[in-house]
Amino acid sequence: MDTLSAPHPIPVPDGTDTEIRLEVNGRKHVVNVEAGDRLSSVLRRQLRLTGAKEGCLEGECGSCTVLVDDMPVNSCLMLAIQAEGRRITTVEGLSGPDGELSSLQQAFVDSGAIQCGYCTPGMVMAAQGLLLHNPNPDEPEIRYALAGNLCRCTGFQTIVEAVKAETAR
Amino acid sequence: MKHISQPHPILDGVEKVSGRLDYLDDMQIGGMLHTKLVFSTVPHGRILHLETEAARQVAGVAYIFHHGNTPANTYNSTVWYEDQDEPEDERMFPMTVRHVGDRVAAVVAETPEAARKAAALIKVTYEELPAFLTCHSALDHDDRPRQEGGMHLAEELRFDYGRTDADFAQAELVVTSTITTPRTHHCALENHACVAMPESDGRILILSPCQSIFSVQMVTARALGVPAAQIRVIKTAIGGSFGGKAEPVLDPLCAHFAHVLQRPVGITLDRTETFTATRTRSGATGRIRTAVSRDGRILARDTDVRIDIGAYQTGGGFLPGAMSQRLCRLYDVPSQRYRGRAVLTNTVPSGAYRGYGSPQIHAISEINIDHTARALGMDPVAFRLKNLIEPGACDPLTGIHVGNARIRNCVEQGAECFDWQARRVPSDPSARFRRGVGMACATHINGCYPDFHEATTARLSLRPDGRLDLTCALHDLGCGSNTVLAQIIAEVLDVVPTDIVFSEVDSDICSYDLGTRASRMTYIVGEAVRRTTEKLKSRLLEIASLALNHAAVDVILEGGMFRTSGDSTQAISLAELFRWADSHGTALEAIESYRATANPGSYAAHFAEVEVDVLTGSVKVLDYLAVHDLGRALNRRLVEGQIQGGVQMGIGYALLEDISIDPATGAMKGDRFSRYHLVNAPQMPAVRTLLVERGEPTGPYGAKAVGEIATIPPAPAIVNAVSHALKRELTKLPITQDRIVASMR
Amino acid sequence: MRALRAPDLEALIALMRRSDGRIDYLAGGTDLIMARQDNSWADLIVDISQTAGLDVIDISGDMLRIGAGVTMTTLTTHPVIRRTAPMLAMAARHVGSVQIRNRATLGGNIASAMPAADLLPVLKCHAARVEVQRRTGRLEILEFDEVVLGRGQTCLGNGDLIVAVRLPLALASGRISAFAKLGPREVLTISRLNVAALADYDPVKNRLSQIRIVAGALGPAPLRLKTVEIVVGNRTVDQSLADDFLFALSQAVDRTIPGRATRPYKRRAILGLGLDLLRDLFVYEFDCTALPEQRV
C-alpha cells in the first residue's frame, strides 16, 4: 500500500488491488489484497495459514486471534492493509522449525485443554499474548485475558490450568 | 489396568494445538465454487416472485438455484437409516417459507465475493401468511394432529400408569409448577459447512463435518431422488456439534449443486446464518403437578408439556417420547400421567441438542421437586433421597431395567462433599448480595436400545508395521471418543493408544452405524470395539502359537510381543507376526457386530452455590460440584472435560442463553454472539467433580455415558440455588437479570 | 476503493484538504469494519492506526491531552492516565476483550457514538473537549456535547477527523472519581447501564463539595444527571447522603425513560451501580439495609 507523505500529490485511484508487504511468523510476504480485505481472510486464503479461524467476524469469539507486535488482536477486525509494517505471529509461528510444540502448546495438550480444537489456536495466541506481558498471571488475570475467546467444549477450566502450568515452569 | 482409567491426552491434540488440523473451511479444494444462500425475511409466506436477473449479471456467477429449478422431493433431515419413515416436510427450497431464515435461493459463483454480491441483488416478493410464533398461538389456531390434516400438532404422546386420579385425590399435598425453558443454540465454534463434488464414476462425494455419514447419505439421496449408493460421504474434522450437526442441513443442497454444475461446490454459513438457518434446542413449557404424602413420598405426578419444535418436523416428533422416558427413570413414582405435544411454529427448526429433551424436562421436573420440598417443609436432598430409584429398578413404562443406577450414591456423596446441610441456610434478607445453594438430579440414556438399529460393526486388523487399523464409522465430535476407543484396544492387546490407526470415516469403507447420538459412543461402540479386539486377540494368539510352534494356551501377548509362558527366549513382535501370517496366506483381522442388550441409565447430581445481586439481578456461581454415576471413567481427564463443558453450557442455559424470537416480526434477536451471550472464562466457576464408579455390567469395562448428561442438571441446580437465595420461585428460563429483578417486586 | 496510510498528522491533513470523495478513516477498526462488512467502504480508506501524532498523551498546565488514536489498552496502562484520569483508565478496562482493547481507540469510541459506549460518560463527566480537524483545514476545539449528538450521530462531516481529546485537570487535591458498569456478563459485555462520577471531596471534613454524574445507555447520548448532583452536592458523606443519592438515581431513570420496557429493571439496577460508585468514591460500603427501595 502507498504510504502517503505530505508533498506527494494524491495518487489517482487505479483499481482495487493493493500490494502490501506482510511479516508473518518472521517471514516476509508480498500479497495483493483488496483494500477492504480482513487480515484473517488474507492469512487464511492467501498465505494458507488456517490456524486462525473465522468463527463470528464480529470480535466476540476470539478464534481468529493473532499477535500483532506481540499484542493479541482479532484478525477479523483488522484490515490486512493495516498490518503492513507490523510483526504478525499466528499459531503456526509458535511451533519450532521441525514442528515441535512450544511449551505453552504442550501444556494445552497435557492439561486436557483441547477438545474439538476449533477455538484452540486463538486461545493459545491469547494466552501467549498474556504471558508475553505478564509472565506470572494469577487465575483472575488469566480468565480476564481469555474473556474474548469462546470455547464451547471445555468450560475453560483445563485451559486456565494449561496457562497456569506454563507460568509455573 | 494399563490404559483403562488412565488420563491419556486426546490423540489429535498436537494437530489441533499447532493449527495443522484442517477443518472443512480450511481446506483448499481446486476449482471449487462458492455458495451464498438467500434466506426468508418473513416468518410465513408464499413466494410470489423471485427477481434474479441482476444477480445473474454479476461476473463469476455460475448458477442461481431456487424452488423453481430444484427437486421438489420432500424429506425429513433426521432420517438415519434406509427405510426410516418420518413425516417429510422439508425440501431444498420451499415455495412457501415457514420461518425467518428459511431457504429461498442460492447463488453459486466462482468466488465467495461474487456469490455474496449477487445474493444481495436477489429480490423476493412474498404473499405473507399468518405466522404462529408460539406453541400457544399455534395450538389455538389448530390443535388437530398432523396425521388428521392439522397444521401444528406434529406429535402427541400420552401415558397413564398406576392409579393417578385416585392417588391425587388421596394426596395430602399437591404442588403445581409451570416452568418454561428457552430456545437455545448449540454455538459450536465451527460454523456449518459442506463441500460436495462429482466423482469420476458419476456419484457425488460429500465432505461434511457431521454426526452420521449414513444420515447424510440417506437424507441427501431422498432430497435428490437418487439411490443412496449414488452418494458417498466422508466425515471431516468437526469443530464442535452438540447435536447441531446431527441433521444434514446443507448437504442435500451442496450435493445437488455439485451434481448439476459438475464442479466441486462449497457452502459455509456465517455465524448469524448458523443461528437462524440450522437447528436449535426446542423450547418447552411444562405444567407439572406432584402429589405427595405428608412424610414426603411422591404418590403421583401429572405432567403436561408443550414443545416448540419450530417450522419443520425434523426429529422433533421424538421429543414427547424422549421426555416421557426421563420422567420414569429417576424417581419411584407409583402413578404417573403424561401428555407431551410437539408443536410446529413459524420459527427456526429444532433438532438434536445435547440431551435431546432431557435438559428441558429435567428443568421442569427438578424445579418442581424443589417447589414440592419447600411446600412440605423438607430439605430438597432429603426429599429426593426418599423418592429416588434404586439400582436394578425397572422403567414402569417400557419395562427396561435402569441397570446399576447409582443416583442415591451421587446424592449422598455429593451432599457430604458439598457440605450441603451446613450451607443450606437462609440468606440475610436485608443484604444486597444473597447467597443460596441448590441442587438437581438427572438421568439420561445409553444408546437407542430397544430400537432395532442399536448396533454397530467394527473391523480391526494388524498392519505390517505392527500397529492396528480400526475401521468403523466413528464420529468423534471433538470430545475424544476415539482416544477412549484406542485405550480400550490398547488395554486388550497391551499396545499403546497411539498404535491405533483410525480409518477415514467414509461411507465406502465403513460398515453401517447410526452415528454419534443418544450417548452411545462409549457404551455401545466402546463395547463393540472391545469385543472386536478380544476376537482379534484370540486370532493373533492362535496364529502366534503356530508361528512359535507352541500350544496356544502357553502363548501370551505382552508389551507388543508374543511369548511362550515357559520360554523367555522365544518371542515375536506384532510386526513379525504379520509377516509370518502374510507369508502363510493368513489374514489377521477381526470383524464383530454388536447389538445392544440393555439401556441402563447414567445418573448425576449437581450442587451449586450462587450469589445474587438483588439490585441488578446479576448471578455469580461461586461453587459447583458435579457428581456422576458413569459406571467407570475410562479416561478421567476426558470425563472431567465433558462435565466441565456441560456445566458451562448448563449455566448459560440457566442464566443467559435465549435465541429470543421477536413476537412482532418472527426474527431472531439472539442471532450472533454479541446478542447471544455464552458463559465466558471470567464467568465460569471452578467445577469440582466426584465420580461414582460402581460399574455397569453391560458397558465396556463397566463404563457408561457422561457427555450428554453433564449438561442436564446445571440449569435446575442453578435456578434452585437462586430461588433459595431469594426465597422466590423462579420459573422462566433463562433467569435473566430482568427476570430476577422482576421477581423481587 | 483505494487505501492509503498516513504516516503523520501533517500528511493526513494535507490529504484530507486535497481529496474530495468520501473518506473512511480507519483506526482500530473494531466498529468500522463491522459497519462496512457489506463492503460499503468509502472511495478512500485512510489507515490512521499508525499515524504519528494521534498517539500523544501529554499534560500542559491544567490540561491532559490524549490523541484520538490512543488505544483502550494504553488508556488502561499508561501511568499518566492512571494518575490523572483514573476513571478513564477504569472505563477503558471495561471495554470489550483484550483483543478489542488492543485495537479500539479513544477517537473511535467518540466517532461511533454508541449509546452504550463506556468512555463517553467518562469524557462528558470530565467536561472533555474534543479537537476536530475539519476537512477545510480548520482545527476546532468543541465541547463534548457539540460532538456527540445522539445514537451514531456526531458533528463530524465526511472527511472530518477527531484528533485529540482535552481533559481539564483538577488543580487542587481532593478530586475523586468512579465508574460503574452493568451488562449481562462481567467481562466482554455491552453496557446496559453505566455511570461515571467525578467529585471534589474533603476527606478531613468528610464533605462532598461538588459532583458531576453522567449515565450512559439511558438515552441516545450520555446524560448528565443534574438532579442527582443537586441532591448530593455540598453535603457530609453519610448514610443519609447515600439514601438520597440512590433514590435520586432511580428517579432520574423514571424521568428519562418513562414508557420504556426496560424502565422497571433499570430504575432498580441503577441502585446497584450507585452503591458501587459510592464504594469506589469513598472507599466505604454503605449500609444495604437502609436502601431506599420502598421509596423508589
GROMACS .gro file of N, CA, C and O in nm, chain B residues 430-432 614-618 620 656 673-674 677-680 682-683 737-738 741 744-745, chain C residues 182-190 192 264-265 268-269 271-273 275-276 288-289 291 293:
model
  184
  599SER      N    1  -3.184  -0.885   5.423
  599SER     CA    2  -3.163  -0.742   5.405
  599SER      C    3  -3.039  -0.713   5.321
  599SER      O    4  -3.012  -0.599   5.286
  600ALA      N    5  -2.963  -0.818   5.290
  600ALA     CA    6  -2.837  -0.796   5.219
  600ALA      C    7  -2.860  -0.772   5.070
  600ALA      O    8  -2.956  -0.824   5.013
  601ARG      N    9  -2.771  -0.696   5.011
  601ARG     CA   10  -2.777  -0.677   4.867
  601ARG      C   11  -2.736  -0.805   4.794
  601ARG      O   12  -2.796  -0.845   4.697
  783VAL      N   13  -2.942  -0.852   4.441
  783VAL     CA   14  -3.087  -0.831   4.431
  783VAL      C   15  -3.120  -0.697   4.367
  783VAL      O   16  -3.236  -0.670   4.334
  784LEU      N   17  -3.022  -0.612   4.349
  784LEU     CA   18  -3.048  -0.485   4.282
  784LEU      C   19  -3.034  -0.496   4.131
  784LEU      O   20  -3.117  -0.448   4.056
  785THR      N   21  -2.927  -0.561   4.087
  785THR     CA   22  -2.903  -0.570   3.942
  785THR      C   23  -2.950  -0.702   3.883
  785THR      O   24  -2.957  -0.716   3.761
  786GLY      N   25  -2.978  -0.799   3.968
  786GLY     CA   26  -3.019  -0.931   3.918
  786GLY      C   27  -2.903  -1.014   3.866
  786GLY      O   28  -2.924  -1.119   3.806
  787SER      N   29  -2.780  -0.969   3.888
  787SER     CA   30  -2.664  -1.046   3.841
  787SER      C   31  -2.642  -1.166   3.932
  787SER      O   32  -2.654  -1.155   4.054
  789LYS      N   33  -2.373  -1.475   4.033
  789LYS     CA   34  -2.239  -1.531   4.024
  789LYS      C   35  -2.247  -1.674   4.077
  789LYS      O   36  -2.302  -1.696   4.185
  825LEU      N   37  -2.838  -1.713   3.076
  825LEU     CA   38  -2.811  -1.619   2.967
  825LEU      C   39  -2.877  -1.652   2.834
  825LEU      O   40  -2.919  -1.564   2.761
  842PHE      N   41  -2.307  -1.374   1.851
  842PHE     CA   42  -2.250  -1.385   1.986
  842PHE      C   43  -2.261  -1.255   2.065
  842PHE      O   44  -2.261  -1.257   2.188
  843SER      N   45  -2.269  -1.139   1.996
  843SER     CA   46  -2.283  -1.015   2.073
  843SER      C   47  -2.425  -0.998   2.125
  843SER      O   48  -2.451  -0.913   2.209
  846HIS      N   49  -2.527  -1.426   2.454
  846HIS     CA   50  -2.407  -1.438   2.535
  846HIS      C   51  -2.385  -1.582   2.583
  846HIS      O   52  -2.477  -1.644   2.635
  847LEU      N   53  -2.263  -1.629   2.564
  847LEU     CA   54  -2.222  -1.755   2.626
  847LEU      C   55  -2.148  -1.722   2.755
  847LEU      O   56  -2.096  -1.613   2.771
  848VAL      N   57  -2.143  -1.820   2.842
  848VAL     CA   58  -2.061  -1.804   2.962
  848VAL      C   59  -1.916  -1.800   2.918
  848VAL      O   60  -1.869  -1.891   2.850
  849ASN      N   61  -1.844  -1.694   2.953
  849ASN     CA   62  -1.702  -1.689   2.917
  849ASN      C   63  -1.614  -1.714   3.039
  849ASN      O   64  -1.665  -1.739   3.149
  851PRO      N   65  -1.424  -1.556   3.261
  851PRO     CA   66  -1.437  -1.494   3.394
  851PRO      C   67  -1.567  -1.531   3.465
  851PRO      O   68  -1.576  -1.524   3.587
  852GLN      N   69  -1.668  -1.571   3.388
  852GLN     CA   70  -1.800  -1.600   3.444
  852GLN      C   71  -1.809  -1.743   3.498
  852GLN      O   72  -1.903  -1.779   3.564
  906GLN      N   73  -3.120  -1.113   3.432
  906GLN     CA   74  -3.117  -1.004   3.532
  906GLN      C   75  -3.257  -0.943   3.546
  906GLN      O   76  -3.304  -0.919   3.657
  907ASP      N   77  -3.323  -0.919   3.433
  907ASP     CA   78  -3.455  -0.856   3.440
  907ASP      C   79  -3.556  -0.944   3.512
  907ASP      O   80  -3.636  -0.895   3.590
  910VAL      N   81  -3.484  -0.941   3.887
  910VAL     CA   82  -3.527  -0.814   3.947
  910VAL      C   83  -3.680  -0.809   3.952
  910VAL      O   84  -3.738  -0.768   4.053
  913MET      N   85  -3.834  -0.976   4.241
  913MET     CA   86  -3.815  -0.914   4.373
  913MET      C   87  -3.925  -0.814   4.405
  913MET      O   88  -3.933  -0.765   4.517
  914ARG      N   89  -4.002  -0.778   4.306
  914ARG     CA   90  -4.104  -0.676   4.331
  914ARG      C   91  -4.227  -0.738   4.394
  914ARG      O   92  -4.262  -0.850   4.367
 1096LEU      N   93  -2.278  -0.205   3.411
 1096LEU     CA   94  -2.359  -0.325   3.427
 1096LEU      C   95  -2.393  -0.383   3.290
 1096LEU      O   96  -2.444  -0.312   3.204
 1097GLY      N   97  -2.362  -0.511   3.273
 1097GLY     CA   98  -2.400  -0.581   3.150
 1097GLY      C   99  -2.443  -0.720   3.186
 1097GLY      O  100  -2.433  -0.761   3.302
 1098PRO      N  101  -2.491  -0.797   3.088
 1098PRO     CA  102  -2.533  -0.934   3.116
 1098PRO      C  103  -2.419  -1.024   3.164
 1098PRO      O  104  -2.442  -1.120   3.237
 1099ARG      N  105  -2.297  -0.992   3.122
 1099ARG     CA  106  -2.180  -1.067   3.167
 1099ARG      C  107  -2.088  -0.971   3.238
 1099ARG      O  108  -2.098  -0.851   3.222
 1100GLU      N  109  -1.993  -1.024   3.312
 1100GLU     CA  110  -1.898  -0.936   3.379
 1100GLU      C  111  -1.799  -0.874   3.281
 1100GLU      O  112  -1.767  -0.757   3.287
 1101VAL      N  113  -1.744  -0.959   3.195
 1101VAL     CA  114  -1.639  -0.914   3.104
 1101VAL      C  115  -1.683  -0.944   2.960
 1101VAL      O  116  -1.740  -1.048   2.934
 1102LEU      N  117  -1.646  -0.855   2.871
 1102LEU     CA  118  -1.688  -0.859   2.730
 1102LEU      C  119  -1.839  -0.855   2.721
 1102LEU      O  120  -1.907  -0.952   2.691
 1103THR      N  121  -1.891  -0.740   2.752
 1103THR     CA  122  -2.036  -0.725   2.753
 1103THR      C  123  -2.070  -0.581   2.720
 1103THR      O  124  -1.994  -0.490   2.752
 1104ILE      N  125  -2.180  -0.563   2.651
 1104ILE     CA  126  -2.223  -0.427   2.618
 1104ILE      C  127  -2.301  -0.373   2.737
 1104ILE      O  128  -2.386  -0.441   2.792
 1106ARG      N  129  -2.556  -0.224   2.978
 1106ARG     CA  130  -2.700  -0.195   2.983
 1106ARG      C  131  -2.718  -0.063   3.057
 1106ARG      O  132  -2.819   0.003   3.045
 1178PRO      N  133  -3.859  -0.064   3.445
 1178PRO     CA  134  -3.868  -0.131   3.575
 1178PRO      C  135  -3.736  -0.195   3.616
 1178PRO      O  136  -3.702  -0.197   3.735
 1179TYR      N  137  -3.665  -0.246   3.518
 1179TYR     CA  138  -3.535  -0.305   3.551
 1179TYR      C  139  -3.432  -0.199   3.585
 1179TYR      O  140  -3.366  -0.203   3.689
 1182ARG      N  141  -3.423  -0.001   3.917
 1182ARG     CA  142  -3.373  -0.073   4.033
 1182ARG      C  143  -3.224  -0.104   4.018
 1182ARG      O  144  -3.146  -0.091   4.112
 1183ALA      N  145  -3.185  -0.144   3.896
 1183ALA     CA  146  -3.045  -0.181   3.874
 1183ALA      C  147  -2.952  -0.064   3.901
 1183ALA      O  148  -2.839  -0.082   3.947
 1185LEU      N  149  -2.960   0.135   4.131
 1185LEU     CA  150  -2.927   0.138   4.273
 1185LEU      C  151  -2.798   0.060   4.299
 1185LEU      O  152  -2.714   0.101   4.379
 1186GLY      N  153  -2.785  -0.051   4.231
 1186GLY     CA  154  -2.664  -0.131   4.247
 1186GLY      C  155  -2.543  -0.056   4.196
 1186GLY      O  156  -2.438  -0.054   4.262
 1187LEU      N  157  -2.558   0.008   4.081
 1187LEU     CA  158  -2.446   0.085   4.029
 1187LEU      C  159  -2.415   0.202   4.122
 1187LEU      O  160  -2.299   0.236   4.144
 1189LEU      N  161  -2.453   0.214   4.447
 1189LEU     CA  162  -2.378   0.164   4.563
 1189LEU      C  163  -2.232   0.136   4.526
 1189LEU      O  164  -2.140   0.162   4.604
 1190ASP      N  165  -2.212   0.081   4.404
 1190ASP     CA  166  -2.075   0.056   4.359
 1190ASP      C  167  -1.997   0.187   4.347
 1190ASP      O  168  -1.880   0.194   4.385
 1202CYS      N  169  -2.653  -0.160   5.345
 1202CYS     CA  170  -2.752  -0.202   5.246
 1202CYS      C  171  -2.892  -0.208   5.304
 1202CYS      O  172  -2.990  -0.201   5.231
 1203THR      N  173  -2.904  -0.225   5.436
 1203THR     CA  174  -3.038  -0.237   5.494
 1203THR      C  175  -3.114  -0.106   5.482
 1203THR      O  176  -3.236  -0.104   5.488
 1205LEU      N  177  -3.139   0.072   5.224
 1205LEU     CA  178  -3.170   0.101   5.085
 1205LEU      C  179  -3.308   0.162   5.071
 1205LEU      O  180  -3.402   0.114   5.133
 1207GLU      N  181  -3.540   0.128   4.886
 1207GLU     CA  182  -3.622   0.054   4.790
 1207GLU      C  183  -3.768   0.092   4.800
 1207GLU      O  184  -3.838   0.106   4.700
   0.00000   0.00000   0.00000
